Short mmCIF file of C-alpha atoms in Angstrom, two decimals:
data_model
loop_
_atom_site.label_atom_id
_atom_site.label_comp_id
_atom_site.label_asym_id
_atom_site.label_seq_id
_atom_site.Cartn_x
_atom_site.Cartn_y
_atom_site.Cartn_z
CA MET A 20 164.53 96.49 133.16
CA ILE A 21 160.77 96.42 133.72
CA ILE A 22 158.86 94.07 131.69
CA ILE A 23 155.48 95.61 132.01
CA LYS A 24 155.33 99.42 131.82
CA GLN A 25 154.72 100.81 135.29
CA HIS A 26 152.55 103.81 136.10
CA SER A 27 153.61 106.84 137.99
CA LEU A 28 151.75 107.58 141.26
CA ILE A 29 149.52 110.23 139.74
CA LYS A 30 148.91 108.28 136.52
CA GLY A 31 148.13 105.09 138.30
CA ALA A 32 145.73 106.87 140.62
CA PHE A 33 144.17 108.60 137.56
CA ILE A 34 143.55 105.23 135.86
CA LEU A 35 141.99 103.85 138.99
CA MET A 36 140.05 107.09 139.54
CA ILE A 37 138.39 107.08 136.17
CA ALA A 38 137.46 103.37 136.66
CA GLY A 39 136.30 104.16 140.09
CA LEU A 40 134.27 107.08 138.91
CA LEU A 41 132.46 104.96 136.25
CA ASN A 42 132.07 102.24 138.75
CA ARG A 43 130.57 104.61 141.27
CA VAL A 44 128.25 106.26 138.74
CA LEU A 45 126.90 102.89 137.78
CA GLY A 46 126.61 101.78 141.36
CA PHE A 47 124.96 105.02 142.25
CA ILE A 48 122.39 104.68 139.48
CA LEU A 49 121.71 101.17 140.67
CA ARG A 50 121.20 102.40 144.13
CA ILE A 51 118.84 105.14 143.11
CA ILE A 52 116.69 102.44 141.22
CA LEU A 53 116.89 100.15 144.31
CA VAL A 54 115.60 103.03 146.69
CA ARG A 55 112.64 103.53 144.35
CA ILE A 56 111.78 99.80 144.07
CA ILE A 57 112.57 98.29 147.43
CA GLY A 58 112.40 101.53 149.47
CA ASP A 59 114.60 102.61 152.38
CA GLU A 60 113.41 99.69 154.37
CA GLY A 61 114.52 97.09 151.82
CA LEU A 62 117.79 99.07 151.26
CA GLY A 63 118.28 98.97 155.13
CA LEU A 64 117.93 95.16 155.06
CA PHE A 65 120.58 94.78 152.38
CA GLN A 66 122.97 97.32 154.08
CA MET A 67 122.65 95.37 157.36
CA VAL A 68 124.01 92.26 155.52
CA PHE A 69 126.75 93.94 153.54
CA PRO A 70 129.16 94.74 156.38
CA ILE A 71 129.01 91.11 157.41
CA PHE A 72 129.98 90.10 153.82
CA VAL A 73 132.79 92.60 153.74
CA THR A 74 134.17 91.34 157.15
CA CYS A 75 134.17 87.81 156.02
CA SER A 76 135.87 88.67 152.80
CA ILE A 77 138.61 90.44 154.72
CA ILE A 78 139.15 87.29 156.79
CA THR A 79 139.46 85.05 153.88
CA THR A 80 142.14 87.21 152.33
CA LEU A 81 144.22 87.58 155.49
CA GLY A 82 145.60 90.98 154.44
CA LEU A 83 147.49 89.28 151.57
CA PRO A 84 146.36 91.64 148.76
CA VAL A 85 148.09 94.64 150.45
CA ALA A 86 151.01 92.36 151.44
CA ILE A 87 151.49 91.26 147.88
CA SER A 88 151.25 94.84 146.61
CA LYS A 89 153.96 95.94 149.02
CA PHE A 90 156.37 92.94 148.70
CA VAL A 91 155.99 92.56 144.90
CA SER A 92 156.79 96.20 144.41
CA GLU A 93 160.00 95.79 146.54
CA GLU A 94 161.01 92.60 144.66
CA VAL A 95 160.46 94.31 141.29
CA ALA A 96 162.50 97.34 142.42
CA GLN A 97 165.44 94.85 142.83
CA ASN A 98 164.62 92.92 139.77
CA ARG A 99 163.62 89.81 141.70
CA TYR A 100 160.73 88.68 139.54
CA ARG A 101 161.04 84.95 140.48
CA ASN A 102 160.56 85.83 144.06
CA ALA A 103 157.59 88.05 143.20
CA LEU A 104 155.87 85.24 141.28
CA LYS A 105 156.49 82.79 144.08
CA MET A 106 154.92 85.17 146.58
CA PHE A 107 151.85 85.48 144.24
CA LYS A 108 151.48 81.70 144.01
CA ILE A 109 151.67 81.13 147.85
CA SER A 110 149.21 83.82 148.43
CA LEU A 111 146.78 82.49 145.95
CA ILE A 112 146.86 78.94 147.48
CA ILE A 113 146.40 80.31 151.01
CA VAL A 114 143.39 82.45 149.96
CA ILE A 115 141.70 79.67 148.07
CA GLY A 116 141.99 77.40 151.10
CA SER A 117 140.71 79.99 153.52
CA SER A 118 137.87 81.03 151.18
CA VAL A 119 136.60 77.43 150.81
CA LEU A 120 136.67 76.98 154.59
CA LEU A 121 134.94 80.23 155.49
CA VAL A 122 132.23 79.95 152.76
CA SER A 123 131.33 76.42 154.17
CA LEU A 124 131.05 77.91 157.62
CA PHE A 125 129.15 80.92 156.42
CA VAL A 126 126.56 78.87 154.54
CA LYS A 127 125.92 76.73 157.78
CA ASN A 128 125.50 79.74 160.14
CA THR A 129 123.39 82.25 158.01
CA ASP A 130 120.33 81.59 160.17
CA PHE A 131 122.34 82.35 163.36
CA ILE A 132 123.81 85.47 161.92
CA ALA A 133 120.35 86.70 160.75
CA ASN A 134 118.65 86.03 164.09
CA ASN A 135 121.28 86.63 166.64
CA LEU A 136 123.63 89.23 165.15
CA LEU A 137 121.37 91.23 162.82
CA ASN A 138 118.12 90.47 164.86
CA ASP A 139 116.02 90.33 161.59
CA ASN A 140 115.28 86.84 160.10
CA ARG A 141 114.44 88.66 156.74
CA THR A 142 118.25 88.94 156.19
CA ASN A 143 118.68 85.13 156.05
CA HIS A 144 117.99 84.65 152.35
CA ILE A 145 120.17 87.79 151.51
CA LEU A 146 123.14 86.21 153.29
CA LEU A 147 122.79 82.95 151.35
CA ALA A 148 122.42 84.73 148.04
CA ILE A 149 125.62 86.80 148.62
CA THR A 150 127.69 83.92 149.80
CA PRO A 151 129.27 82.74 146.49
CA ALA A 152 130.63 86.44 146.04
CA LEU A 153 132.90 85.72 149.11
CA PHE A 154 134.90 83.14 147.21
CA PHE A 155 135.17 85.23 143.95
CA VAL A 156 136.06 88.53 145.64
CA SER A 157 138.85 86.93 147.71
CA ILE A 158 140.67 85.43 144.67
CA SER A 159 140.05 88.64 142.62
CA SER A 160 141.82 90.70 145.45
CA ILE A 161 144.91 88.69 145.21
CA LEU A 162 145.15 89.16 141.40
CA ARG A 163 144.57 92.91 141.83
CA GLY A 164 147.19 93.14 144.58
CA PHE A 165 149.71 91.41 142.42
CA PHE A 166 149.13 93.81 139.52
CA GLN A 167 149.24 96.86 141.85
CA GLY A 168 152.49 95.56 143.18
CA LEU A 169 153.76 95.65 139.50
CA ARG A 170 152.42 99.26 139.45
CA VAL A 171 150.12 98.25 136.58
CA MET A 172 146.70 99.56 137.37
CA THR A 173 144.90 98.94 134.05
CA PRO A 174 143.80 95.22 134.85
CA THR A 175 142.18 96.43 138.17
CA ALA A 176 140.44 99.27 136.39
CA ILE A 177 139.01 96.98 133.53
CA SER A 178 137.86 94.40 135.93
CA GLN A 179 136.06 96.78 138.25
CA ILE A 180 134.14 98.22 135.29
CA ILE A 181 133.11 94.85 133.86
CA GLU A 182 132.30 93.64 137.33
CA GLN A 183 130.01 96.64 138.02
CA ILE A 184 128.33 96.35 134.61
CA ALA A 185 127.47 92.66 135.30
CA ARG A 186 126.23 93.33 138.76
CA MET A 187 124.01 96.18 137.55
CA THR A 188 122.55 94.18 134.76
CA ILE A 189 121.76 91.01 136.72
CA THR A 190 120.23 93.10 139.58
CA LEU A 191 118.01 95.06 137.23
CA LEU A 192 116.82 91.93 135.27
CA LEU A 193 116.02 90.21 138.63
CA LEU A 194 114.19 93.38 139.97
CA LEU A 195 112.09 93.40 136.77
CA LYS A 196 111.19 89.78 137.33
CA LEU A 197 110.42 90.20 140.98
CA MET A 198 108.59 93.58 140.70
CA ASP A 199 105.34 92.19 141.95
CA ASN A 200 106.78 90.08 144.61
CA SER A 201 107.22 90.68 148.39
CA LEU A 202 109.91 92.98 149.80
CA LYS A 203 111.76 89.91 151.14
CA SER A 204 111.97 88.43 147.55
CA LYS A 205 112.92 91.75 145.95
CA THR A 206 115.98 92.20 148.24
CA LEU A 207 117.36 89.03 146.77
CA ALA A 208 118.11 90.95 143.54
CA PRO A 209 121.14 93.01 144.79
CA ALA A 210 122.57 90.07 146.62
CA ILE A 211 122.49 87.80 143.64
CA GLY A 212 123.76 90.57 141.51
CA THR A 213 126.76 91.10 143.73
CA SER A 214 127.61 87.41 143.41
CA ALA A 215 127.22 87.49 139.63
CA GLY A 216 129.31 90.59 139.35
CA GLU A 217 132.19 89.33 141.39
CA PHE A 218 132.25 86.13 139.35
CA VAL A 219 132.48 88.06 136.16
CA GLY A 220 135.15 90.31 137.63
CA LEU A 221 137.21 87.32 138.61
CA LEU A 222 136.94 85.83 135.11
CA THR A 223 138.12 89.16 133.60
CA LEU A 224 141.16 89.29 135.90
CA ALA A 225 142.03 85.68 135.19
CA VAL A 226 142.01 86.26 131.53
CA ILE A 227 144.23 89.34 131.75
CA PHE A 228 146.65 87.47 134.04
CA ILE A 229 146.92 84.68 131.61
CA TYR A 230 147.78 87.27 128.93
CA TYR A 231 150.52 88.81 131.03
CA LEU A 232 151.97 85.54 132.50
CA PRO A 233 154.31 84.70 129.43
CA GLN A 234 155.78 88.18 129.68
CA LEU A 235 156.43 87.74 133.36
CA ARG A 236 158.12 84.41 132.79
CA LYS A 237 160.37 85.56 129.99
CA TYR A 238 162.22 87.70 132.54
CA ARG A 239 164.48 85.43 134.69
CA ASP A 240 166.75 86.62 137.33
CA ASN A 241 169.70 84.46 138.44
CA ARG A 242 168.96 84.70 142.10
CA LYS A 243 167.29 81.89 143.80
CA ALA A 244 163.86 82.53 145.15
CA GLU A 245 163.46 82.57 149.02
CA SER A 246 162.12 79.47 150.69
CA THR A 247 158.44 78.95 151.06
CA MET A 248 158.50 79.33 154.75
CA THR A 249 160.44 82.55 154.57
CA ILE A 250 157.94 84.10 152.13
CA LEU A 251 155.12 82.74 154.19
CA LYS A 252 156.49 84.30 157.36
CA ASN A 253 157.05 87.62 155.69
CA LEU A 254 153.48 87.65 154.15
CA MET A 255 151.92 86.75 157.40
CA LYS A 256 153.82 89.07 159.48
CA PHE A 257 152.69 91.93 157.30
CA GLY A 258 149.35 90.59 156.35
CA ILE A 259 147.94 89.72 159.81
CA PRO A 260 148.01 93.37 161.15
CA ILE A 261 146.41 94.43 157.81
CA THR A 262 143.66 91.81 158.30
CA ILE A 263 143.08 93.06 161.91
CA GLY A 264 143.05 96.73 160.71
CA LYS A 265 140.53 95.95 157.91
CA ILE A 266 138.31 93.86 160.27
CA VAL A 267 138.36 96.77 162.69
CA ALA A 268 137.34 99.18 159.76
CA SER A 269 134.79 96.64 158.62
CA LEU A 270 133.53 96.07 162.22
CA MET A 271 132.82 99.76 162.38
CA TYR A 272 130.02 99.20 159.74
CA THR A 273 128.99 95.85 161.12
CA ILE A 274 128.68 97.19 164.64
CA GLU A 275 126.81 100.26 163.22
CA ALA A 276 124.47 97.76 161.40
CA MET A 277 123.79 95.92 164.70
CA THR A 278 123.89 98.81 166.98
CA ILE A 279 122.09 101.80 165.44
CA PRO A 280 118.80 100.14 164.53
CA GLY A 281 118.75 98.48 168.09
CA LYS A 282 119.46 101.78 169.92
CA LEU A 283 116.76 103.52 167.87
CA GLN A 284 114.26 100.79 168.92
CA GLN A 285 115.44 101.23 172.46
CA ILE A 286 114.33 104.84 172.55
CA GLY A 287 110.93 104.15 171.01
CA TYR A 288 111.26 103.60 167.27
CA SER A 289 109.51 100.61 165.75
CA VAL A 290 111.56 97.95 163.83
CA SER A 291 110.39 99.10 160.61
CA GLU A 292 111.19 102.85 161.47
CA ALA A 293 114.60 102.02 162.85
CA THR A 294 115.45 99.86 159.71
CA SER A 295 114.24 102.69 157.52
CA LEU A 296 116.34 105.38 159.27
CA TYR A 297 119.42 103.04 159.02
CA GLY A 298 118.69 102.55 155.29
CA GLN A 299 118.77 106.38 154.90
CA LEU A 300 121.98 106.77 156.67
CA SER A 301 123.96 103.88 155.31
CA GLY A 302 122.21 103.45 151.92
CA MET A 303 121.82 107.08 151.00
CA VAL A 304 123.81 109.63 153.09
CA LEU A 305 126.95 107.69 153.60
CA GLN A 306 126.98 106.58 149.96
CA LEU A 307 127.08 110.24 148.91
CA VAL A 308 129.89 110.93 151.42
CA TYR A 309 131.91 107.86 150.07
CA LEU A 310 131.66 109.06 146.56
CA PRO A 311 134.90 111.13 146.70
CA THR A 312 136.71 108.02 148.11
CA ILE A 313 137.07 107.15 144.43
CA ILE A 314 140.09 109.45 144.59
CA THR A 315 141.43 108.51 148.03
CA ILE A 316 141.20 104.81 147.47
CA SER A 317 142.91 105.19 143.97
CA LEU A 318 145.70 107.17 145.58
CA SER A 319 146.03 104.85 148.52
CA SER A 320 146.18 101.78 146.22
CA ASN A 321 149.16 103.39 144.43
CA LEU A 322 150.79 104.83 147.61
CA VAL A 323 151.40 101.38 149.27
CA PRO A 324 153.69 100.00 146.44
CA ALA A 325 155.15 103.46 145.57
CA ILE A 326 156.21 104.16 149.17
CA SER A 327 157.36 100.51 149.72
CA GLU A 328 159.57 100.72 146.71
CA SER A 329 161.08 103.98 147.97
CA LEU A 330 161.48 102.36 151.50
CA ALA A 331 163.29 99.47 149.95
CA GLN A 332 165.68 101.93 148.32
CA ASN A 333 166.01 103.90 151.57
CA ASN A 334 164.79 107.02 149.68
CA LYS A 335 163.16 109.20 152.34
CA HIS A 336 162.95 112.16 150.01
CA ALA A 337 160.79 110.18 147.52
CA ILE A 338 158.68 108.91 150.44
CA ARG A 339 158.06 112.38 151.56
CA LYS A 340 157.31 113.74 148.14
CA ARG A 341 154.84 110.97 147.30
CA ALA A 342 153.08 111.26 150.58
CA GLN A 343 152.77 115.06 150.35
CA GLU A 344 151.51 114.80 146.75
CA ALA A 345 148.79 112.41 147.79
CA ILE A 346 147.68 114.52 150.73
CA ARG A 347 147.54 117.66 148.53
CA LEU A 348 145.34 115.95 145.95
CA THR A 349 143.13 114.38 148.61
CA PHE A 350 142.59 117.89 150.37
CA TYR A 351 141.93 119.56 147.11
CA PHE A 352 139.21 117.23 145.89
CA GLY A 353 137.92 116.34 149.34
CA LEU A 354 137.28 120.06 150.32
CA LEU A 355 135.32 120.67 147.14
CA ALA A 356 133.24 117.53 147.67
CA VAL A 357 132.25 118.37 151.34
CA SER A 358 131.27 121.88 150.30
CA ILE A 359 128.97 120.69 147.71
CA LEU A 360 127.35 118.17 150.03
CA PHE A 361 127.03 120.86 152.70
CA ILE A 362 125.56 123.59 150.46
CA VAL A 363 122.88 121.70 148.60
CA PRO A 364 122.26 118.48 150.57
CA ASN A 365 118.50 118.49 150.34
CA GLU A 366 118.57 119.00 146.63
CA ILE A 367 121.02 116.21 146.08
CA CYS A 368 119.04 113.71 148.20
CA ASP A 369 115.82 114.81 146.57
CA LEU A 370 117.27 114.37 143.01
CA PHE A 371 119.00 110.99 143.53
CA PHE A 372 116.74 109.34 146.05
CA ASN A 373 113.44 111.36 146.11
CA HIS A 374 114.17 111.81 149.83
CA PRO A 375 114.97 115.37 150.52
CA GLN A 376 114.63 115.14 154.29
CA SER A 377 117.82 112.94 154.32
CA GLY A 378 119.67 116.14 153.31
CA ASP A 379 119.52 117.41 156.91
CA VAL A 380 121.55 114.36 157.94
CA LEU A 381 123.87 114.77 154.98
CA ARG A 382 124.64 118.28 156.09
CA ILE A 383 125.61 117.18 159.50
CA ILE A 384 128.29 114.68 158.31
CA ALA A 385 129.44 116.69 155.26
CA ILE A 386 132.08 118.86 157.04
CA PRO A 387 133.70 116.11 159.08
CA ALA A 388 133.75 113.90 155.83
CA ILE A 389 137.06 115.71 154.85
CA PHE A 390 138.66 113.74 157.77
CA LEU A 391 137.31 110.40 156.27
CA TYR A 392 139.29 111.15 153.03
CA LEU A 393 142.38 112.18 154.88
CA SER A 394 142.21 109.16 157.25
CA GLN A 395 142.22 106.92 154.20
CA ILE A 396 145.23 108.48 152.56
CA SER A 397 147.14 108.58 155.79
CA GLY A 398 146.31 105.00 156.37
CA GLY A 399 147.81 104.18 152.99
CA ILE A 400 150.98 105.99 153.88
CA LEU A 401 151.29 104.04 157.10
CA GLN A 402 150.80 100.74 155.35
CA GLY A 403 153.52 101.73 152.79
CA LEU A 404 155.86 102.44 155.64
CA GLY A 405 155.19 98.96 156.95
CA GLU A 406 153.18 100.07 159.99
CA PRO A 407 149.76 98.64 159.48
CA ASN A 408 149.47 97.99 163.23
CA LEU A 409 149.26 101.70 163.85
CA VAL A 410 146.39 101.88 161.47
CA VAL A 411 144.64 99.25 163.55
CA LYS A 412 145.43 100.99 166.76
CA ASN A 413 144.14 104.35 165.56
CA SER A 414 140.97 102.80 164.07
CA VAL A 415 140.15 101.07 167.26
CA ILE A 416 140.39 104.31 169.16
CA GLY A 417 138.13 106.07 166.72
CA LEU A 418 135.64 103.21 166.70
CA LEU A 419 135.45 103.28 170.51
CA ALA A 420 134.78 107.02 170.61
CA GLU A 421 131.95 106.56 168.03
CA LEU A 422 130.37 103.77 169.97
CA GLY A 423 130.48 105.83 173.24
CA LEU A 424 128.54 108.60 171.46
CA ILE A 425 126.02 106.19 169.91
CA TYR A 426 125.34 104.50 173.25
CA SER A 427 124.90 107.95 174.89
CA ILE A 428 121.80 108.73 172.76
CA VAL A 429 119.58 107.30 175.45
CA TYR A 430 120.38 110.33 177.63
CA PHE A 431 119.26 112.74 174.88
CA PRO A 432 115.83 113.66 173.55
CA SER A 433 114.65 111.11 170.97
CA THR A 434 114.37 113.94 168.44
CA LEU A 435 118.16 114.43 168.47
CA ALA A 436 119.15 110.73 168.55
CA PHE A 437 119.58 110.20 164.82
CA GLN A 438 121.59 113.45 164.49
CA ILE A 439 123.89 112.46 167.31
CA ILE A 440 124.54 109.09 165.76
CA THR A 441 125.48 110.80 162.42
CA LEU A 442 127.72 113.17 164.27
CA ALA A 443 129.40 110.27 166.02
CA ILE A 444 130.41 108.74 162.66
CA GLY A 445 132.11 112.13 161.65
CA ILE A 446 133.96 112.33 164.97
CA ARG A 447 135.31 108.87 164.40
CA TYR A 448 136.70 110.17 160.99
CA LEU A 449 138.33 113.19 162.68
CA ILE A 450 140.03 111.10 165.45
CA ILE A 451 141.41 108.45 163.07
CA ALA A 452 142.90 111.14 160.69
CA PHE A 453 144.51 112.99 163.61
CA LEU A 454 146.04 109.87 165.01
CA ASN A 455 147.26 108.58 161.60
CA PHE A 456 149.09 111.90 160.93
CA LYS A 457 150.56 111.91 164.35
CA SER A 458 151.86 108.41 163.75
CA ILE A 459 153.39 109.29 160.32
CA SER A 460 155.32 112.27 161.90
CA LYS A 461 157.28 109.67 163.92
CA PHE A 462 158.66 108.09 160.70
CA VAL A 463 158.68 110.87 158.10
CA LYS A 464 158.73 114.61 158.79
CA LEU A 465 156.08 115.87 156.27
CA LYS A 466 156.50 119.39 155.16
CA LEU A 467 152.98 120.57 154.45
CA PRO A 468 153.13 124.15 153.15
CA ILE A 469 150.24 126.10 154.61
CA ASN A 470 149.91 128.47 151.74
CA HIS A 471 149.98 125.94 148.98
CA LEU A 472 148.11 123.12 150.84
CA PHE A 473 145.49 125.01 152.83
CA ILE A 474 145.10 128.64 152.15
CA LYS A 475 144.74 128.29 148.33
CA PRO A 476 142.04 125.62 148.33
CA ILE A 477 140.21 127.41 151.20
CA LEU A 478 140.10 130.54 149.20
CA ALA A 479 139.01 128.73 146.04
CA ASN A 480 136.39 126.93 148.23
CA THR A 481 135.03 130.42 149.25
CA ILE A 482 134.09 130.90 145.57
CA VAL A 483 132.08 127.64 145.76
CA PHE A 484 130.22 128.92 148.71
CA LEU A 485 129.49 132.21 147.08
CA THR A 486 128.29 130.87 143.67
CA LEU A 487 126.92 127.29 144.00
CA ARG A 488 123.47 128.07 145.55
CA GLN A 489 123.06 131.24 143.60
CA ILE A 490 123.67 129.53 140.25
CA TYR A 491 121.37 126.77 141.33
CA GLN A 492 118.51 129.23 142.05
CA ILE A 493 119.09 131.26 138.86
CA VAL A 494 119.05 128.17 136.61
CA ASN A 495 116.06 126.60 138.49
CA TYR A 496 114.13 129.86 138.16
CA ILE A 497 114.68 129.88 134.34
CA SER A 498 114.28 126.19 133.59
CA SER A 499 112.40 124.73 136.61
CA ASN A 500 114.55 121.52 135.98
CA PRO A 501 116.19 120.30 139.14
CA ILE A 502 118.61 118.03 137.29
CA LEU A 503 119.77 120.88 134.99
CA SER A 504 120.00 123.23 137.93
CA LEU A 505 122.00 121.02 140.24
CA GLY A 506 124.25 119.83 137.46
CA THR A 507 124.98 123.31 136.03
CA SER A 508 125.61 124.79 139.53
CA ILE A 509 128.00 122.00 140.60
CA LEU A 510 129.85 122.02 137.25
CA MET A 511 130.31 125.83 137.15
CA SER A 512 131.24 126.33 140.79
CA SER A 513 133.81 123.40 140.44
CA LEU A 514 135.23 125.07 137.29
CA PHE A 515 135.62 128.27 139.35
CA TYR A 516 137.29 126.32 142.15
CA PHE A 517 139.87 124.51 139.94
CA SER A 518 140.46 127.61 137.68
CA PHE A 519 141.44 129.52 140.87
CA LEU A 520 143.88 126.72 141.98
CA VAL A 521 145.41 126.61 138.50
CA TRP A 522 145.67 130.44 138.42
CA THR A 523 147.45 130.45 141.87
CA ASN A 524 149.63 127.50 140.90
CA GLY A 525 148.01 125.25 143.46
CA ILE A 526 147.57 122.81 140.64
CA SER A 527 150.57 122.99 138.28
CA ILE A 528 151.41 122.05 134.74
CA GLU A 529 153.68 119.48 136.30
CA ASP A 530 150.53 117.72 137.72
CA PHE A 531 148.95 117.40 134.30
CA LYS A 532 152.27 116.05 132.86
CA LYS A 533 152.51 113.31 135.47
CA ILE A 534 149.07 111.93 134.25
CA THR A 535 150.39 111.43 130.72
CA LYS A 536 153.65 110.00 131.73
#
């Protein structure tokens, strides 16, 4: 008997997707405001710091959030709630200790990081302001991993929304106060806002956990919990490869933050120009590309415990079915997203960031972005199968290929350098996705129907290519309103896209039923 009602794969993903959508919308609004107040140079400074923050937060958690999600789901599948709670307690103690240690080291070395790694002493104060968030986000991730292991996604969804609202509110209030100050002072606002938001998010999760704890304790199984050393060994055995994999993923962004501005300076750009271009790429273009990851991250968060549960029951049919379901939904939504980004990139960048020239870069990376979404979902499948080491290996290969292309820009005309850097990121997506699916095939023989998975969405996508720009031009001619024109054209072409999929049974009634289960 399950104490807390679990969510199905699609419903759990749907809950996280709605929360993620609201979260991204709020975050996107904040980013638009930031671009207009601190400019692409200020945004570039913050974006240089953020990958360092993410990498350190990964180190503090030691891969335990994903490990907790996996092992708790396996324990719950066998009604071993006592063991599940003990795993949670051990993970929480470890992460609190590692967070305190790393935060102390981080505070003492911000000057070194700013001057020697990021090569810009203006980032020093941003690093200090974002430091408290390291502790808060680490503890929050353990609580979220525990709830996801129980297949209960509402606490994660609620905390993410409240966290984003707090971050946005604090950041905007600080920006108003610092409006007439220097760029260096204004870049403090998003860093302090991040720390404040993570603190509020942690408080929210703590309150929800305290509410659920009596229900968890009421259910007692007669089996004795495993020893602390056994649990610790299992957690670390799974968590360490996860940590390495996430560090590799984070290092991609950290290395980009350190390499791209430096390489641009090497071929003749000034420090300010290189920082601005990096701000456009990481703070504008890639943020648009990452918007659809609301779906892939939601699906992946559900896939790990769902596949782990099926693996514990040796149910290969369920593993295959859940994996194929996630891949299908990822391809459907991802294909639509990249088409929109490819067809009207300049209009999107102009509307959101008042920077239409960034649309040229967005168009370059739009098509390979589908492989970003597929690499995320395939990585979740491999983690659910207990093979995080393969995710690490594949990510490293993709990163090396990207770096090779970035370093090669010195051999090309400087006018093509930024486009080659952008293309290099897209090639990394492609390589990782290909290698992930190749790895999955060694464990589970996925049956991906070409007609259902590829032909139908591609035909539906043809409608988007035929209608989106035409609708935009018609509405813009009538109204001369870019917001109305872009919103109407995207909405109508998306409706055509999904209507075609429903009509051809690409999306079935069963899919809608699963959301309400």
